[in-house]
């Protein structure tokens, strides 16, 4: 790992890709418009980037459609696609430091996390889907003997992926890897805060051997580029990760245009349930801190509601408060930093509004609650814990997307379940209990996509990730992700008896 000074040196020398990537071409926006990308750790503009408009979206869709129809990628033998995606995984690892730096500079996440989690995680996901794509078999249906019906999967065509800024490279790869593995052509719109790793990935994809015209990256704002993708009549599927509000817009766009499929990974207000019979309250407290303070709390499945059995409430809060010393913010480029800058001054203000609102609504501030200045820039927030939160308070209901924890006590298992499910989100939950029966009972009763038992935020490429209610629908990761990027085809072959043979 490089030192702080070495990272600073690299940051000073880092160049940025600033144009849309359509086919193998770098394109200006026809409108001539650009938008600024700001480093939240310095508030300095890193560069201006082309604002892709309807013209660029249409160009990319046409190129993607042409490549799909020609079969440049979709008709290649699975083993060939596999080799290309494996090469891409290798190139991601070779360029680990550069990709990590691009994400850290644009969103403020700790460089150590970007290097050790985001980039290797992205390479691993490409490798996993590369390995899986030539192991997908079709089915033969149990028809009567006078027919054979096969059920096969084929790529959809043109997939558009719209992703957020909190894990810029990794969130993109969650969509790209299975969509490309299935043989689709893909258009990626990164968040306007963080376009650089996606643009660099497009270059690496070409180098790996993905044919020109198959993978495009369109930087731009949601209202312009995202909306144009949502409304385009020749996109087959929109794969989205982001806020619930924007997820609702995408469904409207699909309805107003061509009824394209829409898959939504949206927000959450995930509960972490601590029962008094947990094996180790100390370990549960360590994990509970990570579950809310990791990545500055800018995690969709952050365990932002802590439900604690009343008999251990005070003991647990003392253990948890002690853990916050590990999560004090620091310079994102310092390899020792575990918690970096918020993504923007705007997001810092938004999270501070949640903190001030919780104070006004009568919650008790246990620790944190303040903005912090580092190198003269105040885009940092202390790890913050509120007790005495009630289910009607904004902090218990809405996603702050920052390092702010709402603690609510409970008195019985049933009450804990009822409180946990009292949310319009349903993404994830954690349960801490040493009683196997209780763990199973509670896990079964929680209305969420993933339940982590005696850990937090369990996540692996081999398990599906996604939620229900207003956290969205459809699953990323695992073989189930192929359901989003392929369609089933039934081919029915009627068999006729040969002359002179009575029955088949
Ligand atoms: P956001 O919804 O504002 O933006 C996400 C993406 O949508 C960006 O690329 C943005 O440009 C685009 N967009 C914005 N407005 C649009 C519009 N009108 N039409 C089309 N596209 C539009 O979310 P964000 O602030 O970037 O990210 C934070 C949100 O993402 C949180 O709610 C978080 O929970 C969620 N998230 C969910 C998951 C998950 O897997 N469930 C993972 C990470 C983040």
Coordinates of C-alpha atoms and ligand atoms in Angstrom, one line a residue:
X1 CA 0.0 0.0 0.0
X2 CA 1.3 3.5 -0.9
X3 CA 1.8 6.2 1.8
X4 CA -0.4 9.3 2.1
X5 CA 2.2 11.4 0.4
X6 CA 2.5 8.9 -2.5
X7 CA -1.3 8.9 -2.9
X8 CA -1.3 12.7 -2.9
X9 CA 1.4 12.7 -5.5
X10 CA -0.6 10.3 -7.7
X11 CA -3.7 12.4 -7.2
X12 CA -1.9 15.5 -8.4
X13 CA -0.8 13.6 -11.5
X14 CA -4.1 11.8 -12.2
X15 CA -5.7 12.5 -15.5
X16 CA -9.5 12.0 -16.1
X17 CA -11.5 10.8 -19.1
X18 CA -14.1 13.5 -19.9
X19 CA -16.1 12.2 -22.9
X20 CA -18.8 9.8 -23.5
X21 CA -17.6 6.4 -24.8
X22 CA -19.8 5.2 -27.7
X23 CA -18.4 2.2 -29.6
X24 CA -14.7 2.8 -29.4
X25 CA -15.1 6.6 -29.8
X26 CA -14.8 9.3 -27.3
X27 CA -17.6 11.7 -28.0
X28 CA -18.3 15.3 -27.0
X29 CA -22.0 16.1 -26.3
X30 CA -23.7 17.4 -29.4
X31 CA -25.2 20.1 -27.2
X32 CA -21.7 21.1 -26.0
X33 CA -22.8 20.9 -22.4
X34 CA -20.6 19.7 -19.6
X35 CA -21.0 19.2 -15.9
X36 CA -18.4 19.5 -13.1
X37 CA -17.1 16.6 -11.0
X38 CA -16.0 17.8 -7.6
X39 CA -13.6 16.2 -5.1
X40 CA -15.5 16.3 -1.8
X41 CA -12.3 16.1 0.2
X42 CA -11.1 19.4 -1.3
X43 CA -14.2 21.0 -2.9
X44 CA -12.1 21.5 -6.0
X45 CA -13.4 20.8 -9.5
X46 CA -11.6 17.7 -10.8
X47 CA -12.7 18.4 -14.4
X48 CA -15.7 19.1 -16.6
X49 CA -17.3 16.0 -18.2
X50 CA -19.5 15.8 -21.3
X51 CA -23.2 15.8 -20.5
X52 CA -24.6 13.1 -22.8
X53 CA -28.0 14.1 -24.1
X54 CA -30.7 12.5 -26.2
X55 CA -28.4 12.5 -29.3
X56 CA -25.7 10.6 -27.5
X57 CA -28.2 8.2 -26.0
X58 CA -29.7 7.5 -29.4
X59 CA -26.3 7.0 -31.0
X60 CA -25.3 4.5 -28.3
X61 CA -28.6 2.6 -28.5
X62 CA -28.2 2.3 -32.3
X63 CA -24.6 1.1 -32.0
X64 CA -25.6 -1.4 -29.3
X65 CA -28.6 -2.7 -31.3
X66 CA -26.4 -3.1 -34.4
X67 CA -23.8 -5.0 -32.6
X68 CA -26.4 -7.2 -31.0
X69 CA -28.2 -8.0 -34.3
X70 CA -24.8 -8.7 -36.0
X71 CA -24.0 -11.1 -33.1
X72 CA -20.6 -9.6 -32.6
X73 CA -20.7 -10.6 -28.9
X74 CA -24.1 -12.4 -28.4
X75 CA -23.2 -15.1 -31.0
X76 CA -19.7 -15.8 -29.8
X77 CA -19.3 -19.2 -28.2
X78 CA -19.7 -19.1 -24.4
X79 CA -16.0 -20.2 -24.0
X80 CA -14.9 -17.1 -26.1
X81 CA -17.0 -14.7 -24.0
X82 CA -15.7 -16.3 -20.9
X83 CA -12.1 -15.8 -21.9
X84 CA -12.7 -12.1 -22.7
X85 CA -14.4 -11.4 -19.3
X86 CA -11.6 -13.2 -17.5
X87 CA -9.1 -11.0 -19.3
X88 CA -11.2 -8.0 -18.2
X89 CA -11.1 -9.2 -14.6
X90 CA -7.3 -9.4 -14.8
X91 CA -7.0 -5.9 -16.3
X92 CA -9.1 -4.5 -13.4
X93 CA -6.7 -6.0 -11.0
X94 CA -3.7 -4.7 -12.9
X95 CA -5.2 -1.2 -12.8
X96 CA -6.3 -1.5 -9.2
X97 CA -4.6 1.6 -7.8
X98 CA -5.7 3.8 -10.7
X99 CA -9.4 2.7 -10.5
X100 CA -9.4 3.0 -6.7
X101 CA -7.9 6.5 -6.9
X102 CA -10.5 7.6 -9.4
X103 CA -13.3 6.5 -7.1
X104 CA -11.7 8.0 -4.0
X105 CA -11.1 11.3 -5.6
X106 CA -14.7 11.6 -6.9
X107 CA -16.7 10.3 -3.9
X108 CA -14.4 10.7 -0.8
X109 CA -14.3 7.0 0.1
X110 CA -11.2 5.7 1.9
X111 CA -8.5 4.7 -0.5
X112 CA -7.8 1.6 1.5
X113 CA -11.4 0.4 1.1
X114 CA -11.4 1.2 -2.6
X115 CA -8.2 -0.8 -3.1
X116 CA -9.0 -3.7 -0.9
X117 CA -12.8 -4.1 -1.4
X118 CA -14.3 -2.2 -4.4
X119 CA -11.7 -3.0 -7.1
X120 CA -10.8 -6.6 -6.2
X121 CA -14.5 -7.2 -5.6
X122 CA -15.3 -6.0 -9.1
X123 CA -12.7 -8.3 -10.6
X124 CA -14.0 -11.2 -8.6
X125 CA -17.5 -10.6 -9.9
X126 CA -16.4 -10.5 -13.5
X127 CA -14.4 -13.8 -13.0
X128 CA -17.4 -15.4 -11.3
X129 CA -19.8 -14.6 -14.1
X130 CA -17.2 -15.5 -16.7
X131 CA -16.9 -18.9 -15.0
X132 CA -20.6 -19.4 -14.8
X133 CA -21.7 -18.5 -18.3
X134 CA -20.7 -21.8 -19.9
X135 CA -22.4 -23.8 -17.3
X136 CA -26.0 -22.7 -17.9
X137 CA -28.0 -25.4 -19.4
X138 CA -31.5 -25.3 -20.9
X139 CA -34.4 -27.6 -19.9
X140 CA -36.5 -30.2 -21.6
X141 CA -40.2 -30.0 -20.4
X142 CA -42.1 -33.1 -19.3
X143 CA -44.5 -33.0 -22.2
X144 CA -46.5 -36.0 -23.5
X145 CA -44.5 -38.4 -25.7
X146 CA -45.7 -36.9 -28.9
X147 CA -43.7 -33.7 -28.4
X148 CA -40.3 -32.4 -27.3
X149 CA -40.3 -28.9 -25.8
X150 CA -37.0 -27.2 -24.9
X151 CA -36.7 -24.1 -22.8
X152 CA -33.7 -22.1 -23.5
X153 CA -32.3 -18.7 -22.4
X154 CA -31.3 -16.0 -24.7
X155 CA -29.9 -12.5 -24.2
X156 CA -32.4 -9.7 -24.2
X157 CA -30.6 -7.3 -26.6
X158 CA -29.8 -3.8 -25.3
X159 CA -29.5 -3.3 -21.6
X160 CA -29.1 0.1 -19.9
X161 CA -27.6 0.2 -16.4
X162 CA -28.1 3.4 -14.3
X163 CA -26.0 3.3 -11.1
X164 CA -25.2 5.4 -8.0
X165 CA -22.0 6.9 -6.6
X166 CA -21.5 5.1 -3.3
X167 CA -19.5 2.2 -4.8
X168 CA -19.1 3.6 -8.3
X169 CA -17.1 0.7 -9.9
X170 CA -18.7 -2.2 -8.0
X171 CA -22.3 -1.2 -8.4
X172 CA -21.7 -0.9 -12.2
X173 CA -20.0 -4.3 -12.3
X174 CA -23.0 -5.9 -10.4
X175 CA -25.0 -5.1 -13.5
X176 CA -22.4 -5.3 -16.3
X177 CA -20.9 -8.7 -15.5
X178 CA -24.1 -10.8 -15.7
X179 CA -25.6 -8.6 -18.5
X180 CA -22.4 -9.0 -20.7
X181 CA -21.9 -12.7 -19.7
X182 CA -25.5 -13.4 -21.0
X183 CA -24.5 -11.8 -24.4
X184 CA -26.3 -8.5 -24.2
X185 CA -25.0 -5.1 -25.5
X186 CA -24.8 -2.7 -22.5
X187 CA -25.0 1.0 -22.0
X188 CA -23.8 2.2 -18.6
X189 CA -24.8 5.6 -17.1
X190 CA -22.6 6.2 -14.0
X191 CA -23.7 8.7 -11.4
X192 CA -22.7 12.3 -12.3
X193 CA -20.6 12.4 -9.1
X194 CA -18.4 9.5 -10.2
X195 CA -18.0 8.8 -13.9
X196 CA -14.3 8.2 -14.1
X197 CA -13.9 4.5 -13.2
X198 CA -16.7 3.6 -15.6
X199 CA -15.1 5.5 -18.4
X200 CA -11.8 3.8 -17.7
X201 CA -13.5 0.4 -17.5
X202 CA -14.8 1.0 -21.1
X203 CA -11.2 1.3 -22.3
X204 CA -10.2 -1.8 -20.4
X205 CA -13.1 -3.7 -21.8
X206 CA -12.0 -3.0 -25.4
X207 CA -8.5 -4.0 -24.5
X208 CA -9.8 -7.3 -23.0
X209 CA -11.5 -8.0 -26.4
X210 CA -15.1 -6.9 -26.0
X211 CA -16.1 -6.0 -29.5
X212 CA -16.6 -2.3 -30.4
X213 CA -20.3 -1.3 -30.1
X214 CA -21.1 -3.8 -27.3
X215 CA -20.3 -1.7 -24.3
X216 CA -20.9 2.1 -24.0
X217 CA -20.6 4.6 -21.2
X218 CA -22.6 7.8 -21.1
X219 CA -21.7 10.2 -18.4
X220 CA -24.4 12.8 -17.5
X221 CA -27.0 13.8 -15.0
X222 CA -30.0 11.8 -14.1
X223 CA -32.5 14.3 -15.3
X224 CA -30.9 14.5 -18.8
X225 CA -29.0 11.2 -19.6
X226 CA -30.9 8.9 -17.2
X227 CA -34.3 10.2 -18.3
X228 CA -33.3 9.9 -22.0
X229 CA -32.3 6.2 -21.4
X230 CA -35.5 5.6 -19.5
X231 CA -37.7 6.9 -22.4
X232 CA -35.8 5.5 -25.3
X233 CA -38.0 3.2 -27.4
X234 CA -35.3 0.7 -28.3
X235 CA -33.8 -0.3 -25.0
X236 CA -35.0 -3.7 -23.7
X237 CA -34.1 -3.5 -20.1
X238 CA -33.3 -0.9 -17.5
X239 CA -31.2 -2.2 -14.5
X240 CA -31.1 0.5 -11.8
X241 CA -29.5 1.0 -8.5
X242 CA -30.3 4.2 -6.6
X243 CA -33.0 6.0 -4.7
X244 CA -36.6 4.8 -4.4
X245 CA -37.8 8.2 -5.8
X246 CA -35.8 7.8 -9.0
X247 CA -36.9 4.1 -9.2
X248 CA -40.5 5.3 -9.5
X249 CA -39.6 7.7 -12.3
X250 CA -38.0 4.8 -14.2
X251 CA -41.2 2.8 -14.1
X252 CA -43.1 5.8 -15.4
X253 CA -40.5 6.2 -18.3
X254 CA -41.0 2.5 -19.2
X255 CA -44.7 2.9 -19.3
X256 CA -44.5 6.1 -21.4
X257 CA -42.2 4.5 -23.9
X258 CA -41.8 0.8 -24.9
X259 CA -42.6 -1.1 -21.7
X260 CA -39.0 -2.0 -21.3
X261 CA -38.3 -4.3 -18.3
X262 CA -37.2 -2.4 -15.2
X263 CA -35.3 -3.9 -12.3
X264 CA -34.9 -1.8 -9.2
X265 CA -32.3 -1.9 -6.4
X266 CA -33.4 1.0 -4.2
X267 CA -33.0 2.4 -0.7
X268 CA -33.3 0.8 2.7
X269 CA -33.7 1.5 6.4
X270 CA -32.4 -1.9 7.5
X271 CA -32.9 -3.0 11.1
X272 CA -30.3 -4.8 13.3
X273 CA -32.0 -6.8 16.1
X274 CA -29.9 -7.4 19.2
X275 CA -31.4 -10.0 21.6
X276 CA -30.1 -10.3 25.1
X277 CA -29.1 -13.9 24.4
X278 CA -26.5 -13.0 21.8
X279 CA -23.3 -15.0 22.1
X280 CA -21.2 -11.9 22.6
X281 CA -22.6 -8.4 23.0
X282 CA -19.1 -7.0 22.4
X283 CA -18.8 -8.7 19.0
X284 CA -22.4 -7.6 18.1
X285 CA -21.5 -4.0 19.0
X286 CA -18.3 -4.1 16.9
X287 CA -20.3 -5.4 13.9
X288 CA -23.2 -3.0 14.6
X289 CA -20.8 -0.1 14.3
X290 CA -19.4 -1.4 11.0
X291 CA -22.9 -2.0 9.7
X292 CA -23.8 1.7 10.0
X293 CA -20.5 3.6 9.8
X294 CA -18.8 1.7 6.9
X295 CA -18.4 3.8 3.8
X296 CA -19.6 6.9 5.8
X297 CA -23.0 5.2 6.1
X298 CA -23.5 5.7 2.4
X299 CA -24.6 2.0 1.9
X300 CA -28.1 1.0 0.8
X301 CA -28.2 -1.9 3.2
X302 CA -26.6 0.1 6.1
X303 CA -28.1 -1.2 9.4
X304 CA -29.4 2.3 10.3
X305 CA -32.0 1.1 12.8
X306 CA -30.7 -0.7 15.9
X307 CA -33.4 -2.6 17.8
X308 CA -32.0 -3.6 21.3
X309 CA -33.7 -5.8 23.9
X310 CA -34.3 -3.4 26.8
X311 CA -32.6 -5.6 29.4
X312 CA -29.2 -5.1 27.7
X313 CA -29.8 -1.7 26.1
X314 CA -27.6 0.4 28.3
X315 CA -24.7 -2.1 28.3
X316 CA -24.9 -2.4 24.6
X317 CA -25.0 1.3 23.9
X318 CA -21.9 1.7 26.1
X319 CA -20.1 -1.0 24.0
X320 CA -21.2 0.6 20.8
X321 CA -20.2 4.1 21.7
X322 CA -16.7 2.8 22.5
X323 CA -16.6 1.4 18.9
X324 CA -17.1 4.9 17.4
X325 CA -13.5 5.8 18.0
X326 CA -12.6 3.5 15.1
X327 CA -14.9 5.4 12.7
X328 CA -13.8 9.0 13.2
X329 CA -13.4 10.6 9.7
X330 CA -10.1 11.2 8.1
X331 CA -8.4 12.2 4.8
X332 CA -9.6 9.7 2.2
X333 CA -6.1 9.4 0.8
X334 CA -4.6 8.4 4.2
X335 CA -4.2 4.6 4.2
X336 CA -5.1 4.6 7.9
X337 CA -8.5 6.2 7.3
X338 CA -11.6 4.0 7.7
X339 CA -14.2 6.7 7.2
X340 CA -13.8 9.4 4.6
X341 CA -15.6 12.4 3.3
X342 CA -19.3 12.5 2.5
X343 CA -19.9 12.5 -1.3
X344 CA -20.6 16.2 -1.5
X345 CA -21.3 19.4 0.5
X346 CA -24.9 18.9 -0.4
X347 CA -25.1 15.3 1.0
X348 CA -23.3 16.6 4.2
X349 CA -26.0 19.3 4.6
X350 CA -28.7 16.7 4.0
X351 CA -27.3 14.3 6.7
X352 CA -26.9 17.2 9.1
X353 CA -30.6 18.0 8.6
X354 CA -31.4 14.5 9.7
X355 CA -29.2 14.9 12.8
X356 CA -30.8 18.3 13.7
X357 CA -34.3 17.0 13.0
X358 CA -33.7 14.0 15.3
X359 CA -32.6 16.4 18.1
X360 CA -35.7 18.6 17.5
X361 CA -38.0 15.6 17.5
X362 CA -36.7 14.6 21.0
X363 CA -34.2 11.8 20.3
X364 CA -31.2 11.7 22.7
X365 CA -27.8 12.3 21.1
X366 CA -25.3 9.8 22.7
X367 CA -22.3 10.7 20.6
X368 CA -21.2 12.5 17.4
X369 CA -23.7 14.8 15.8
X370 CA -21.2 17.3 14.4
X371 CA -19.6 18.2 11.1
X372 CA -15.8 17.9 11.0
X373 CA -13.3 19.9 9.0
X374 CA -10.3 18.1 7.6
X375 CA -7.7 20.0 5.6
X376 CA -10.0 23.0 5.8
X377 CA -13.0 21.2 4.2
X378 CA -16.1 20.5 6.3
X379 CA -17.6 17.6 4.3
X380 CA -17.1 15.1 7.1
X381 CA -19.5 13.9 9.8
X382 CA -18.8 12.2 13.1
X383 CA -20.2 8.8 13.7
X384 CA -23.5 9.6 15.4
X385 CA -25.8 7.6 17.7
X386 CA -29.3 8.6 18.9
X387 CA -31.2 6.7 21.5
X388 CA -34.8 7.2 22.5
X389 CA -35.9 7.1 18.9
X390 CA -39.5 6.2 18.3
X391 CA -41.0 4.7 15.1
X392 CA -42.8 7.9 14.2
X393 CA -39.6 10.0 14.0
X394 CA -38.1 10.8 10.6
X395 CA -34.8 9.2 11.6
X396 CA -36.6 5.8 12.1
X397 CA -38.4 6.0 8.8
X398 CA -36.3 7.7 6.2
X399 CA -32.9 6.8 4.7
X400 CA -30.3 9.4 5.8
X401 CA -27.5 7.7 3.8
X402 CA -24.9 8.9 6.3
X403 CA -23.2 7.8 9.6
X404 CA -26.3 8.2 11.8
X405 CA -27.8 5.4 13.9
X406 CA -31.3 5.4 15.4
X407 CA -31.6 3.1 18.5
X408 CA -35.0 1.8 19.6
X409 CA -35.5 -0.6 22.6
X410 CA -37.9 -3.6 22.5
X411 CA -39.3 -5.9 25.2
X412 CA -40.3 -9.1 23.3
X413 CA -39.4 -11.1 20.2
X414 CA -42.8 -10.3 18.7
X415 CA -42.4 -6.6 19.3
X416 CA -38.9 -6.7 17.8
X417 CA -40.3 -8.3 14.6
X418 CA -43.2 -5.9 14.4
X419 CA -40.9 -2.9 14.8
X420 CA -38.4 -4.3 12.2
X421 CA -41.1 -4.8 9.6
X422 CA -42.7 -1.4 10.3
X423 CA -41.0 0.2 7.3
X424 CA -41.8 0.9 3.7
X425 CA -38.4 -0.5 2.9
X426 CA -37.5 -4.2 2.8
X427 CA -33.8 -4.6 1.8
X428 CA -31.9 -6.3 4.6
X429 CA -31.8 -7.1 8.3
X430 CA -29.5 -8.5 10.9
X431 CA -30.3 -10.7 13.9
X432 CA -28.1 -11.4 16.9
X433 CA -29.1 -14.4 19.1
X434 CA -27.4 -17.5 20.5
X435 CA -30.7 -19.3 20.3
X436 CA -30.9 -21.2 17.0
X437 CA -34.7 -21.6 17.2
X438 CA -35.2 -17.9 17.8
X439 CA -32.7 -17.0 15.0
X440 CA -34.7 -19.1 12.5
X441 CA -38.1 -17.9 13.8
X442 CA -37.1 -14.2 13.5
X443 CA -35.3 -14.6 10.2
X444 CA -38.4 -16.2 8.7
X445 CA -40.6 -13.4 10.0
X446 CA -38.6 -10.5 8.6
X447 CA -39.9 -9.1 5.4
X448 CA -36.6 -8.3 3.7
X449 CA -34.3 -9.7 0.9
X450 CA -31.4 -10.7 3.1
X451 CA -31.2 -11.6 6.8
X452 CA -27.8 -11.8 8.3
X453 CA -27.7 -14.0 11.5
X454 CA -24.9 -13.3 14.0
X455 CA -23.1 -11.1 11.4
X456 CA -24.1 -8.0 9.5
X457 CA -24.7 -7.2 5.9
X458 CA -23.8 -10.7 4.6
X459 CA -22.9 -10.4 1.0
X460 CA -21.3 -12.6 -1.6
X461 CA -21.4 -13.0 -5.4
X462 CA -22.9 -16.4 -4.9
X463 CA -26.0 -15.2 -3.0
X464 CA -28.7 -12.9 -4.5
X465 CA -29.0 -9.3 -3.3
X466 CA -32.0 -7.1 -3.5
X467 CA -35.2 -6.2 -1.6
X468 CA -38.9 -6.0 -1.5
X469 CA -41.5 -3.3 -0.8
X470 CA -40.1 0.1 -1.8
X471 CA -36.5 -1.3 -1.8
X472 CA -37.3 -2.5 -5.3
X473 CA -37.5 -5.9 -7.0
X474 CA -35.2 -8.3 -8.9
X475 CA -31.9 -9.5 -7.6
X476 CA -28.3 -8.7 -8.3
X477 CA -25.5 -11.2 -7.9
X478 CA -25.7 -15.0 -8.0
X479 CA -27.0 -17.0 -10.9
X480 CA -30.4 -15.4 -10.3
X481 CA -29.1 -12.2 -11.8
X482 CA -29.3 -13.9 -15.2
X483 CA -33.1 -13.8 -14.8
X484 CA -32.9 -10.1 -15.4
X485 CA -30.7 -10.2 -18.5
X486 CA -32.1 -13.2 -20.4
X487 CA -35.5 -14.3 -21.7
X488 CA -36.9 -17.8 -21.8
X489 CA -37.9 -19.3 -25.1
X490 CA -40.0 -22.4 -25.5
X491 CA -39.5 -24.4 -28.6
X492 CA -42.2 -27.1 -29.1
X493 CA -41.5 -29.8 -31.6
X494 CA -44.5 -31.9 -32.4
X495 CA -43.5 -35.5 -33.2
X496 CA -45.5 -37.4 -35.8
X497 CA -45.7 -41.1 -36.0
X498 CA -43.8 -42.9 -38.8
X499 CA -46.1 -44.6 -41.4
X500 CA -47.0 -48.0 -40.1
X501 CA -46.0 -47.3 -36.5
X502 CA -49.0 -46.9 -34.3
X503 CA -47.7 -44.9 -31.4
X504 CA -44.6 -42.9 -30.5
Ligands
LIG1 P1 -30.1 8.6 -7.2 O1 -31.4 7.8 -7.3 O2 -30.2 10.0 -7.0 O3 -29.2 8.3 -8.4 C1 -28.9 7.1 -8.9 C2 -28.7 7.1 -10.4 O4 -29.9 7.5 -11.0 C3 -27.7 8.1 -10.8 O5 -26.9 7.6 -11.9 C4 -28.5 9.3 -11.3 O6 -27.9 10.2 -12.2 C5 -29.7 8.7 -11.9 N1 -30.9 9.5 -11.9 C6 -31.2 10.5 -11.0 N2 -32.4 11.1 -11.4 C7 -32.8 10.4 -12.5 C8 -34.0 10.5 -13.4 N3 -34.9 11.4 -13.2 N4 -34.1 9.6 -14.4 C9 -33.1 8.7 -14.6 N5 -32.0 8.6 -13.9 C10 -31.9 9.4 -12.8 O7 -29.3 7.9 -6.0 P2 -27.9 8.3 -5.4 O8 -28.0 9.5 -4.6 O9 -26.9 8.3 -6.5 O10 -27.6 7.0 -4.5 C11 -28.1 6.8 -3.3 C12 -29.3 5.9 -3.3 O11 -29.0 4.7 -4.0 C13 -29.8 5.5 -1.9 O12 -31.2 5.6 -1.9 C14 -29.3 4.1 -1.8 O13 -30.1 3.4 -0.9 C15 -29.5 3.6 -3.2 N6 -28.6 2.4 -3.4 C16 -29.2 1.2 -3.4 C17 -28.5 0.0 -3.6 C18 -29.1 -1.3 -3.6 O14 -28.5 -2.3 -4.1 N7 -30.4 -1.5 -3.2 C19 -27.1 0.1 -3.6 C20 -26.5 1.4 -3.6 C21 -27.3 2.5 -3.4

